[in-house]
């Protein structure tokens, strides 16, 4: 069956977005196999800049727009090039190609035939067949044709292998006129460079150019793909060589083409020799992860070997500690006193403990004692850019940094901002040549810090700076590879003070009591019993939405806002998943009205008043992954100079403008994943736990979720599912050699 098409001349470009290539154009229909009576029709889709007056073939389908009527939705397209020799001569002799002219155009067509244009685009070397054509003219013609035809050729080439226009345009945007060269010579490069292209798609392209079976490039691509995929998905620093080899064989083999383990091992060895990967004994590393692990070890050694600039007699320490206790009406417990003293007397220290054990109290004590003993002011206004505040407080997320700042009444920032993350450039301003300024660094929520950022932070710390890591090792590990806090603690190379006594329990916090029971793998028999700060509502998976609605509606009626109520779930899909719950909760907290403006992004509607979550780091706007904001304004394309729909989102007073193309950076935050909630606290946490979450039911996940609740914890779901989660040990061991390599420092 013939593919539906419209052949038409572009009359007028109604709209073209240079950022995402979304185009609306009016076309005069010359020929079509569609059931179309109109002589003119609007075509819409992801297209490069079309030229008015030019003929094109548009392939797609007729659609009916509720407001604009008949439209043709484009799947792919190509310029309708002249088919006759004379037509091609006139095309090449036109003003589009300065320097060619009538005579040269005739010579080109005589040598290459009526398919001259497509032959040149496919292979520039055919221009050598044209007699007396200077190299500089040949190069210029090829470049001009690629500028005009290149994107169309990319779209046509990739459409044969199931690539949609949007994904094909991403390929073209990445490589421009080199796109066809990359596709034809090394399609596996697309996996690394273009988001949305996985191994299977690249492998289809590879098969077309003969990169099949046990071709070395194919085996290399399979090794790199699995190494990166498994390390990122499962948090490993490396993969065991034999396990990787077996998985590569499984990925690449087909019934008529079996890849042997020997072939993969041989290729891995060559990749190691060519520095594409690092092999250490039977471990296979991505380069970035190997050097991150190595960097953490060398910088911990460097910082531990430094001497504390000012050492104070114990009598002086105790005297100042007494003054602090008296002034703030507090009495530090023995473990808290030990933590403060260790922090002030050692170059590095780890403070660890669960919720309610007084980590924040100790941090405040460290800061206060440090200032008194060193004779420095804790008023940030007393410092300047050339004489910066000596105490640096940081956390992995904006929310965690804000909590730290509120607790200490001192400025705190994110690690990325401290290090001068350059966003799209993928680099940092701070390193060993341009270190952090200050004399005391306190890093909170270290369990969230992955190996890459830990290495960058450590290498940026000057030897004269004292360092305190604070964290709870029972929480979820970092999203990125590694288990930095756990490995630092297990290595025992850094002085550590654990806080084990629960103080907030004395205030009647059943949330804290539950958290510590979960930590020990015990499900309290009293869990279903109502408490002043905790409730449990039994329900099945199918009833979760109704239960969450009722719980949140009750809280809303009592005066709590959407920002104060956080629903947490471990999975995105399914009837009790984050996606479904967000749709339902938006209807509850911010229903659609005629007065409320909104912008559609795919199936999601973002409207004024919505609570949203930032998904990526945006250093330019000082907004980071995990930050929560509120949509405060919506502007439509006709209302601004950019002629694009816009959202304005306020992140604690920082207002950021998002164009429609940027909306993949945010999501609704009425319900979010437990991973995304790390580093935050909320007055009310609502958490469904049902058996359909079985893949995610782990002790550290539930522990992390419930410890986000500051005042009220409202659980709903199935008690057997909660029991499974609490009693099931975390079975996801991450491969890391950081502990062992750190312990070598002791020998």
PDB file of N, CA, C and O in Angstrom, residues 81-134:
ATOM      1  N   UNK A  81      12.879  17.236  -5.380  1.00  0.00           N
ATOM      2  CA  UNK A  81      13.948  17.664  -6.274  1.00  0.00           C
ATOM      3  C   UNK A  81      13.546  17.422  -7.730  1.00  0.00           C
ATOM      4  O   UNK A  81      12.773  16.504  -8.030  1.00  0.00           O
ATOM      5  N   UNK A  82      14.088  18.220  -8.637  1.00  0.00           N
ATOM      6  CA  UNK A  82      13.782  18.006 -10.056  1.00  0.00           C
ATOM      7  C   UNK A  82      14.233  16.615 -10.488  1.00  0.00           C
ATOM      8  O   UNK A  82      15.269  16.126 -10.050  1.00  0.00           O
ATOM      9  N   UNK A  83      13.458  15.984 -11.378  1.00  0.00           N
ATOM     10  CA  UNK A  83      13.732  14.607 -11.796  1.00  0.00           C
ATOM     11  C   UNK A  83      14.421  14.536 -13.158  1.00  0.00           C
ATOM     12  O   UNK A  83      15.109  13.567 -13.454  1.00  0.00           O
ATOM     13  N   UNK A  84      14.223  15.542 -13.988  1.00  0.00           N
ATOM     14  CA  UNK A  84      14.825  15.508 -15.331  1.00  0.00           C
ATOM     15  C   UNK A  84      16.216  16.132 -15.295  1.00  0.00           C
ATOM     16  O   UNK A  84      16.541  16.912 -14.400  1.00  0.00           O
ATOM     17  N   UNK A  85      17.031  15.785 -16.313  1.00  0.00           N
ATOM     18  CA  UNK A  85      18.377  16.358 -16.391  1.00  0.00           C
ATOM     19  C   UNK A  85      18.310  17.882 -16.480  1.00  0.00           C
ATOM     20  O   UNK A  85      19.061  18.586 -15.820  1.00  0.00           O
ATOM     21  N   UNK A  86      17.392  18.382 -17.303  1.00  0.00           N
ATOM     22  CA  UNK A  86      17.272  19.824 -17.477  1.00  0.00           C
ATOM     23  C   UNK A  86      16.846  20.497 -16.167  1.00  0.00           C
ATOM     24  O   UNK A  86      17.353  21.562 -15.806  1.00  0.00           O
ATOM     25  N   UNK A  87      15.923  19.840 -15.455  1.00  0.00           N
ATOM     26  CA  UNK A  87      15.472  20.387 -14.176  1.00  0.00           C
ATOM     27  C   UNK A  87      16.597  20.470 -13.164  1.00  0.00           C
ATOM     28  O   UNK A  87      16.720  21.452 -12.415  1.00  0.00           O
ATOM     29  N   UNK A  88      17.448  19.432 -13.110  1.00  0.00           N
ATOM     30  CA  UNK A  88      18.571  19.419 -12.171  1.00  0.00           C
ATOM     31  C   UNK A  88      19.579  20.499 -12.550  1.00  0.00           C
ATOM     32  O   UNK A  88      20.133  21.196 -11.682  1.00  0.00           O
ATOM     33  N   UNK A  89      19.826  20.677 -13.878  1.00  0.00           N
ATOM     34  CA  UNK A  89      20.744  21.720 -14.336  1.00  0.00           C
ATOM     35  C   UNK A  89      20.255  23.086 -13.879  1.00  0.00           C
ATOM     36  O   UNK A  89      21.014  23.895 -13.325  1.00  0.00           O
ATOM     37  N   UNK A  90      18.956  23.357 -14.092  1.00  0.00           N
ATOM     38  CA  UNK A  90      18.407  24.659 -13.713  1.00  0.00           C
ATOM     39  C   UNK A  90      18.465  24.870 -12.191  1.00  0.00           C
ATOM     40  O   UNK A  90      18.699  25.979 -11.718  1.00  0.00           O
ATOM     41  N   UNK A  91      18.259  23.787 -11.437  1.00  0.00           N
ATOM     42  CA  UNK A  91      18.302  23.866  -9.971  1.00  0.00           C
ATOM     43  C   UNK A  91      19.714  24.236  -9.503  1.00  0.00           C
ATOM     44  O   UNK A  91      19.909  25.142  -8.680  1.00  0.00           O
ATOM     45  N   UNK A  92      20.737  23.542 -10.043  1.00  0.00           N
ATOM     46  CA  UNK A  92      22.118  23.798  -9.625  1.00  0.00           C
ATOM     47  C   UNK A  92      22.626  25.141 -10.134  1.00  0.00           C
ATOM     48  O   UNK A  92      23.515  25.753  -9.518  1.00  0.00           O
ATOM     49  N   UNK A  93      22.069  25.597 -11.265  1.00  0.00           N
ATOM     50  CA  UNK A  93      22.513  26.870 -11.841  1.00  0.00           C
ATOM     51  C   UNK A  93      21.828  28.071 -11.191  1.00  0.00           C
ATOM     52  O   UNK A  93      22.181  29.215 -11.479  1.00  0.00           O
ATOM     53  N   UNK A  94      20.881  27.805 -10.289  1.00  0.00           N
ATOM     54  CA  UNK A  94      20.125  28.887  -9.666  1.00  0.00           C
ATOM     55  C   UNK A  94      20.973  29.643  -8.643  1.00  0.00           C
ATOM     56  O   UNK A  94      22.088  29.241  -8.303  1.00  0.00           O
ATOM     57  N   UNK A  95      20.392  30.724  -8.114  1.00  0.00           N
ATOM     58  CA  UNK A  95      21.111  31.571  -7.141  1.00  0.00           C
ATOM     59  C   UNK A  95      21.355  30.864  -5.816  1.00  0.00           C
ATOM     60  O   UNK A  95      22.075  31.379  -4.957  1.00  0.00           O
ATOM     61  N   UNK A  96      20.753  29.664  -5.628  1.00  0.00           N
ATOM     62  CA  UNK A  96      21.008  28.904  -4.387  1.00  0.00           C
ATOM     63  C   UNK A  96      22.483  28.507  -4.276  1.00  0.00           C
ATOM     64  O   UNK A  96      22.986  28.287  -3.180  1.00  0.00           O
ATOM     65  N   UNK A  97      23.137  28.348  -5.439  1.00  0.00           N
ATOM     66  CA  UNK A  97      24.502  27.813  -5.437  1.00  0.00           C
ATOM     67  C   UNK A  97      25.443  28.777  -6.163  1.00  0.00           C
ATOM     68  O   UNK A  97      25.816  28.552  -7.329  1.00  0.00           O
ATOM     69  N   UNK A  98      25.841  29.856  -5.490  1.00  0.00           N
ATOM     70  CA  UNK A  98      26.759  30.822  -6.110  1.00  0.00           C
ATOM     71  C   UNK A  98      28.055  30.129  -6.538  1.00  0.00           C
ATOM     72  O   UNK A  98      28.585  29.274  -5.812  1.00  0.00           O
ATOM     73  N   UNK A  99      28.553  30.487  -7.705  1.00  0.00           N
ATOM     74  CA  UNK A  99      29.817  29.913  -8.169  1.00  0.00           C
ATOM     75  C   UNK A  99      29.652  28.726  -9.093  1.00  0.00           C
ATOM     76  O   UNK A  99      30.640  28.234  -9.661  1.00  0.00           O
ATOM     77  N   UNK A 100      28.414  28.222  -9.245  1.00  0.00           N
ATOM     78  CA  UNK A 100      28.208  27.066 -10.125  1.00  0.00           C
ATOM     79  C   UNK A 100      27.887  27.562 -11.544  1.00  0.00           C
ATOM     80  O   UNK A 100      28.651  27.356 -12.478  1.00  0.00           O
ATOM     81  N   UNK A 101      26.762  28.228 -11.717  1.00  0.00           N
ATOM     82  CA  UNK A 101      26.401  28.759 -13.036  1.00  0.00           C
ATOM     83  C   UNK A 101      25.929  27.674 -13.990  1.00  0.00           C
ATOM     84  O   UNK A 101      26.013  26.466 -13.710  1.00  0.00           O
ATOM     85  N   UNK A 102      25.456  28.112 -15.157  1.00  0.00           N
ATOM     86  CA  UNK A 102      24.845  27.206 -16.132  1.00  0.00           C
ATOM     87  C   UNK A 102      25.839  26.166 -16.651  1.00  0.00           C
ATOM     88  O   UNK A 102      25.545  24.972 -16.700  1.00  0.00           O
ATOM     89  N   UNK A 103      27.041  26.620 -17.051  1.00  0.00           N
ATOM     90  CA  UNK A 103      28.005  25.711 -17.691  1.00  0.00           C
ATOM     91  C   UNK A 103      28.462  24.612 -16.739  1.00  0.00           C
ATOM     92  O   UNK A 103      28.495  23.430 -17.088  1.00  0.00           O
ATOM     93  N   UNK A 104      28.821  24.993 -15.508  1.00  0.00           N
ATOM     94  CA  UNK A 104      29.277  23.992 -14.532  1.00  0.00           C
ATOM     95  C   UNK A 104      28.136  23.043 -14.159  1.00  0.00           C
ATOM     96  O   UNK A 104      28.355  21.854 -13.943  1.00  0.00           O
ATOM     97  N   UNK A 105      26.917  23.588 -14.044  1.00  0.00           N
ATOM     98  CA  UNK A 105      25.765  22.752 -13.721  1.00  0.00           C
ATOM     99  C   UNK A 105      25.579  21.687 -14.793  1.00  0.00           C
ATOM    100  O   UNK A 105      25.302  20.511 -14.491  1.00  0.00           O
ATOM    101  N   UNK A 106      25.738  22.077 -16.067  1.00  0.00           N
ATOM    102  CA  UNK A 106      25.609  21.106 -17.165  1.00  0.00           C
ATOM    103  C   UNK A 106      26.698  20.040 -17.073  1.00  0.00           C
ATOM    104  O   UNK A 106      26.443  18.850 -17.295  1.00  0.00           O
ATOM    105  N   UNK A 107      27.932  20.454 -16.732  1.00  0.00           N
ATOM    106  CA  UNK A 107      29.042  19.488 -16.597  1.00  0.00           C
ATOM    107  C   UNK A 107      28.766  18.492 -15.467  1.00  0.00           C
ATOM    108  O   UNK A 107      29.037  17.293 -15.597  1.00  0.00           O
ATOM    109  N   UNK A 108      28.235  19.000 -14.352  1.00  0.00           N
ATOM    110  CA  UNK A 108      27.943  18.127 -13.205  1.00  0.00           C
ATOM    111  C   UNK A 108      26.883  17.102 -13.572  1.00  0.00           C
ATOM    112  O   UNK A 108      27.024  15.903 -13.299  1.00  0.00           O
ATOM    113  N   UNK A 109      25.807  17.552 -14.220  1.00  0.00           N
ATOM    114  CA  UNK A 109      24.712  16.639 -14.576  1.00  0.00           C
ATOM    115  C   UNK A 109      25.155  15.660 -15.655  1.00  0.00           C
ATOM    116  O   UNK A 109      24.759  14.492 -15.655  1.00  0.00           O
ATOM    117  N   UNK A 110      25.988  16.140 -16.588  1.00  0.00           N
ATOM    118  CA  UNK A 110      26.506  15.243 -17.626  1.00  0.00           C
ATOM    119  C   UNK A 110      27.305  14.101 -16.996  1.00  0.00           C
ATOM    120  O   UNK A 110      27.223  12.939 -17.415  1.00  0.00           O
ATOM    121  N   UNK A 111      28.101  14.433 -15.972  1.00  0.00           N
ATOM    122  CA  UNK A 111      28.953  13.421 -15.331  1.00  0.00           C
ATOM    123  C   UNK A 111      28.177  12.521 -14.365  1.00  0.00           C
ATOM    124  O   UNK A 111      28.466  11.324 -14.250  1.00  0.00           O
ATOM    125  N   UNK A 112      27.174  13.080 -13.678  1.00  0.00           N
ATOM    126  CA  UNK A 112      26.524  12.342 -12.584  1.00  0.00           C
ATOM    127  C   UNK A 112      25.076  11.961 -12.866  1.00  0.00           C
ATOM    128  O   UNK A 112      24.471  11.213 -12.089  1.00  0.00           O
ATOM    129  N   UNK A 113      24.481  12.496 -13.941  1.00  0.00           N
ATOM    130  CA  UNK A 113      23.117  12.120 -14.303  1.00  0.00           C
ATOM    131  C   UNK A 113      22.059  12.881 -13.534  1.00  0.00           C
ATOM    132  O   UNK A 113      22.356  13.783 -12.734  1.00  0.00           O
ATOM    133  N   UNK A 114      20.788  12.496 -13.766  1.00  0.00           N
ATOM    134  CA  UNK A 114      19.674  13.216 -13.129  1.00  0.00           C
ATOM    135  C   UNK A 114      19.611  12.992 -11.623  1.00  0.00           C
ATOM    136  O   UNK A 114      18.913  13.712 -10.908  1.00  0.00           O
ATOM    137  N   UNK A 115      20.338  11.984 -11.095  1.00  0.00           N
ATOM    138  CA  UNK A 115      20.406  11.749  -9.636  1.00  0.00           C
ATOM    139  C   UNK A 115      21.617  12.458  -9.020  1.00  0.00           C
ATOM    140  O   UNK A 115      22.058  12.114  -7.926  1.00  0.00           O
ATOM    141  N   UNK A 116      22.115  13.464  -9.715  1.00  0.00           N
ATOM    142  CA  UNK A 116      23.343  14.134  -9.276  1.00  0.00           C
ATOM    143  C   UNK A 116      23.249  14.638  -7.839  1.00  0.00           C
ATOM    144  O   UNK A 116      24.180  14.447  -7.038  1.00  0.00           O
ATOM    145  N   UNK A 117      22.133  15.255  -7.473  1.00  0.00           N
ATOM    146  CA  UNK A 117      22.028  15.878  -6.146  1.00  0.00           C
ATOM    147  C   UNK A 117      22.100  14.832  -5.039  1.00  0.00           C
ATOM    148  O   UNK A 117      22.884  14.963  -4.092  1.00  0.00           O
ATOM    149  N   UNK A 118      21.291  13.766  -5.156  1.00  0.00           N
ATOM    150  CA  UNK A 118      21.300  12.744  -4.102  1.00  0.00           C
ATOM    151  C   UNK A 118      22.626  12.001  -4.071  1.00  0.00           C
ATOM    152  O   UNK A 118      23.105  11.602  -3.002  1.00  0.00           O
ATOM    153  N   UNK A 119      23.284  11.841  -5.246  1.00  0.00           N
ATOM    154  CA  UNK A 119      24.588  11.159  -5.268  1.00  0.00           C
ATOM    155  C   UNK A 119      25.649  11.988  -4.539  1.00  0.00           C
ATOM    156  O   UNK A 119      26.472  11.452  -3.796  1.00  0.00           O
ATOM    157  N   UNK A 120      25.597  13.312  -4.718  1.00  0.00           N
ATOM    158  CA  UNK A 120      26.581  14.176  -4.049  1.00  0.00           C
ATOM    159  C   UNK A 120      26.360  14.163  -2.538  1.00  0.00           C
ATOM    160  O   UNK A 120      27.306  14.069  -1.753  1.00  0.00           O
ATOM    161  N   UNK A 121      25.096  14.248  -2.134  1.00  0.00           N
ATOM    162  CA  UNK A 121      24.790  14.251  -0.699  1.00  0.00           C
ATOM    163  C   UNK A 121      25.214  12.932  -0.062  1.00  0.00           C
ATOM    164  O   UNK A 121      25.734  12.899   1.061  1.00  0.00           O
ATOM    165  N   UNK A 122      24.999  11.816  -0.782  1.00  0.00           N
ATOM    166  CA  UNK A 122      25.367  10.503  -0.233  1.00  0.00           C
ATOM    167  C   UNK A 122      26.873  10.319  -0.146  1.00  0.00           C
ATOM    168  O   UNK A 122      27.379   9.673   0.772  1.00  0.00           O
ATOM    169  N   UNK A 123      27.615  10.872  -1.132  1.00  0.00           N
ATOM    170  CA  UNK A 123      29.063  10.627  -1.179  1.00  0.00           C
ATOM    171  C   UNK A 123      29.740  11.782  -1.917  1.00  0.00           C
ATOM    172  O   UNK A 123      29.690  11.853  -3.149  1.00  0.00           O
ATOM    173  N   UNK A 124      30.388  12.655  -1.161  1.00  0.00           N
ATOM    174  CA  UNK A 124      30.977  13.851  -1.778  1.00  0.00           C
ATOM    175  C   UNK A 124      32.062  13.506  -2.800  1.00  0.00           C
ATOM    176  O   UNK A 124      32.358  14.299  -3.692  1.00  0.00           O
ATOM    177  N   UNK A 125      32.662  12.316  -2.689  1.00  0.00           N
ATOM    178  CA  UNK A 125      33.766  11.960  -3.591  1.00  0.00           C
ATOM    179  C   UNK A 125      33.316  11.823  -5.042  1.00  0.00           C
ATOM    180  O   UNK A 125      34.153  11.850  -5.957  1.00  0.00           O
ATOM    181  N   UNK A 126      32.001  11.674  -5.310  1.00  0.00           N
ATOM    182  CA  UNK A 126      31.550  11.546  -6.706  1.00  0.00           C
ATOM    183  C   UNK A 126      31.832  12.830  -7.482  1.00  0.00           C
ATOM    184  O   UNK A 126      31.871  12.812  -8.726  1.00  0.00           O
ATOM    185  N   UNK A 127      32.028  13.948  -6.788  1.00  0.00           N
ATOM    186  CA  UNK A 127      32.333  15.206  -7.479  1.00  0.00           C
ATOM    187  C   UNK A 127      33.681  15.149  -8.194  1.00  0.00           C
ATOM    188  O   UNK A 127      33.951  15.952  -9.096  1.00  0.00           O
ATOM    189  N   UNK A 128      34.519  14.191  -7.832  1.00  0.00           N
ATOM    190  CA  UNK A 128      35.801  14.017  -8.523  1.00  0.00           C
ATOM    191  C   UNK A 128      35.590  13.507  -9.945  1.00  0.00           C
ATOM    192  O   UNK A 128      36.501  13.570 -10.789  1.00  0.00           O
ATOM    193  N   UNK A 129      34.390  12.971 -10.208  1.00  0.00           N
ATOM    194  CA  UNK A 129      34.086  12.480 -11.550  1.00  0.00           C
ATOM    195  C   UNK A 129      33.743  13.605 -12.518  1.00  0.00           C
ATOM    196  O   UNK A 129      33.624  13.387 -13.723  1.00  0.00           O
ATOM    197  N   UNK A 130      33.540  14.820 -11.973  1.00  0.00           N
ATOM    198  CA  UNK A 130      33.197  15.974 -12.814  1.00  0.00           C
ATOM    199  C   UNK A 130      34.492  16.602 -13.346  1.00  0.00           C
ATOM    200  O   UNK A 130      35.321  17.056 -12.548  1.00  0.00           O
ATOM    201  N   UNK A 131      34.684  16.631 -14.657  1.00  0.00           N
ATOM    202  CA  UNK A 131      35.942  17.155 -15.214  1.00  0.00           C
ATOM    203  C   UNK A 131      36.163  18.625 -14.850  1.00  0.00           C
ATOM    204  O   UNK A 131      35.230  19.441 -14.863  1.00  0.00           O
ATOM    205  N   UNK A 132      37.403  18.937 -14.486  1.00  0.00           N
ATOM    206  CA  UNK A 132      37.862  20.311 -14.266  1.00  0.00           C
ATOM    207  C   UNK A 132      37.068  21.067 -13.190  1.00  0.00           C
ATOM    208  O   UNK A 132      36.991  22.300 -13.227  1.00  0.00           O
ATOM    209  N   UNK A 133      36.495  20.344 -12.235  1.00  0.00           N
ATOM    210  CA  UNK A 133      35.774  21.022 -11.141  1.00  0.00           C
ATOM    211  C   UNK A 133      36.760  21.266 -10.002  1.00  0.00           C
ATOM    212  O   UNK A 133      37.241  20.319  -9.379  1.00  0.00           O
ATOM    213  N   UNK A 134      37.107  22.537  -9.733  1.00  0.00           N
ATOM    214  CA  UNK A 134      38.091  22.832  -8.670  1.00  0.00           C
ATOM    215  C   UNK A 134      37.623  22.284  -7.314  1.00  0.00           C
ATOM    216  O   UNK A 134      36.431  22.279  -7.017  1.00  0.00           O
TER     217      UNK A 134
END
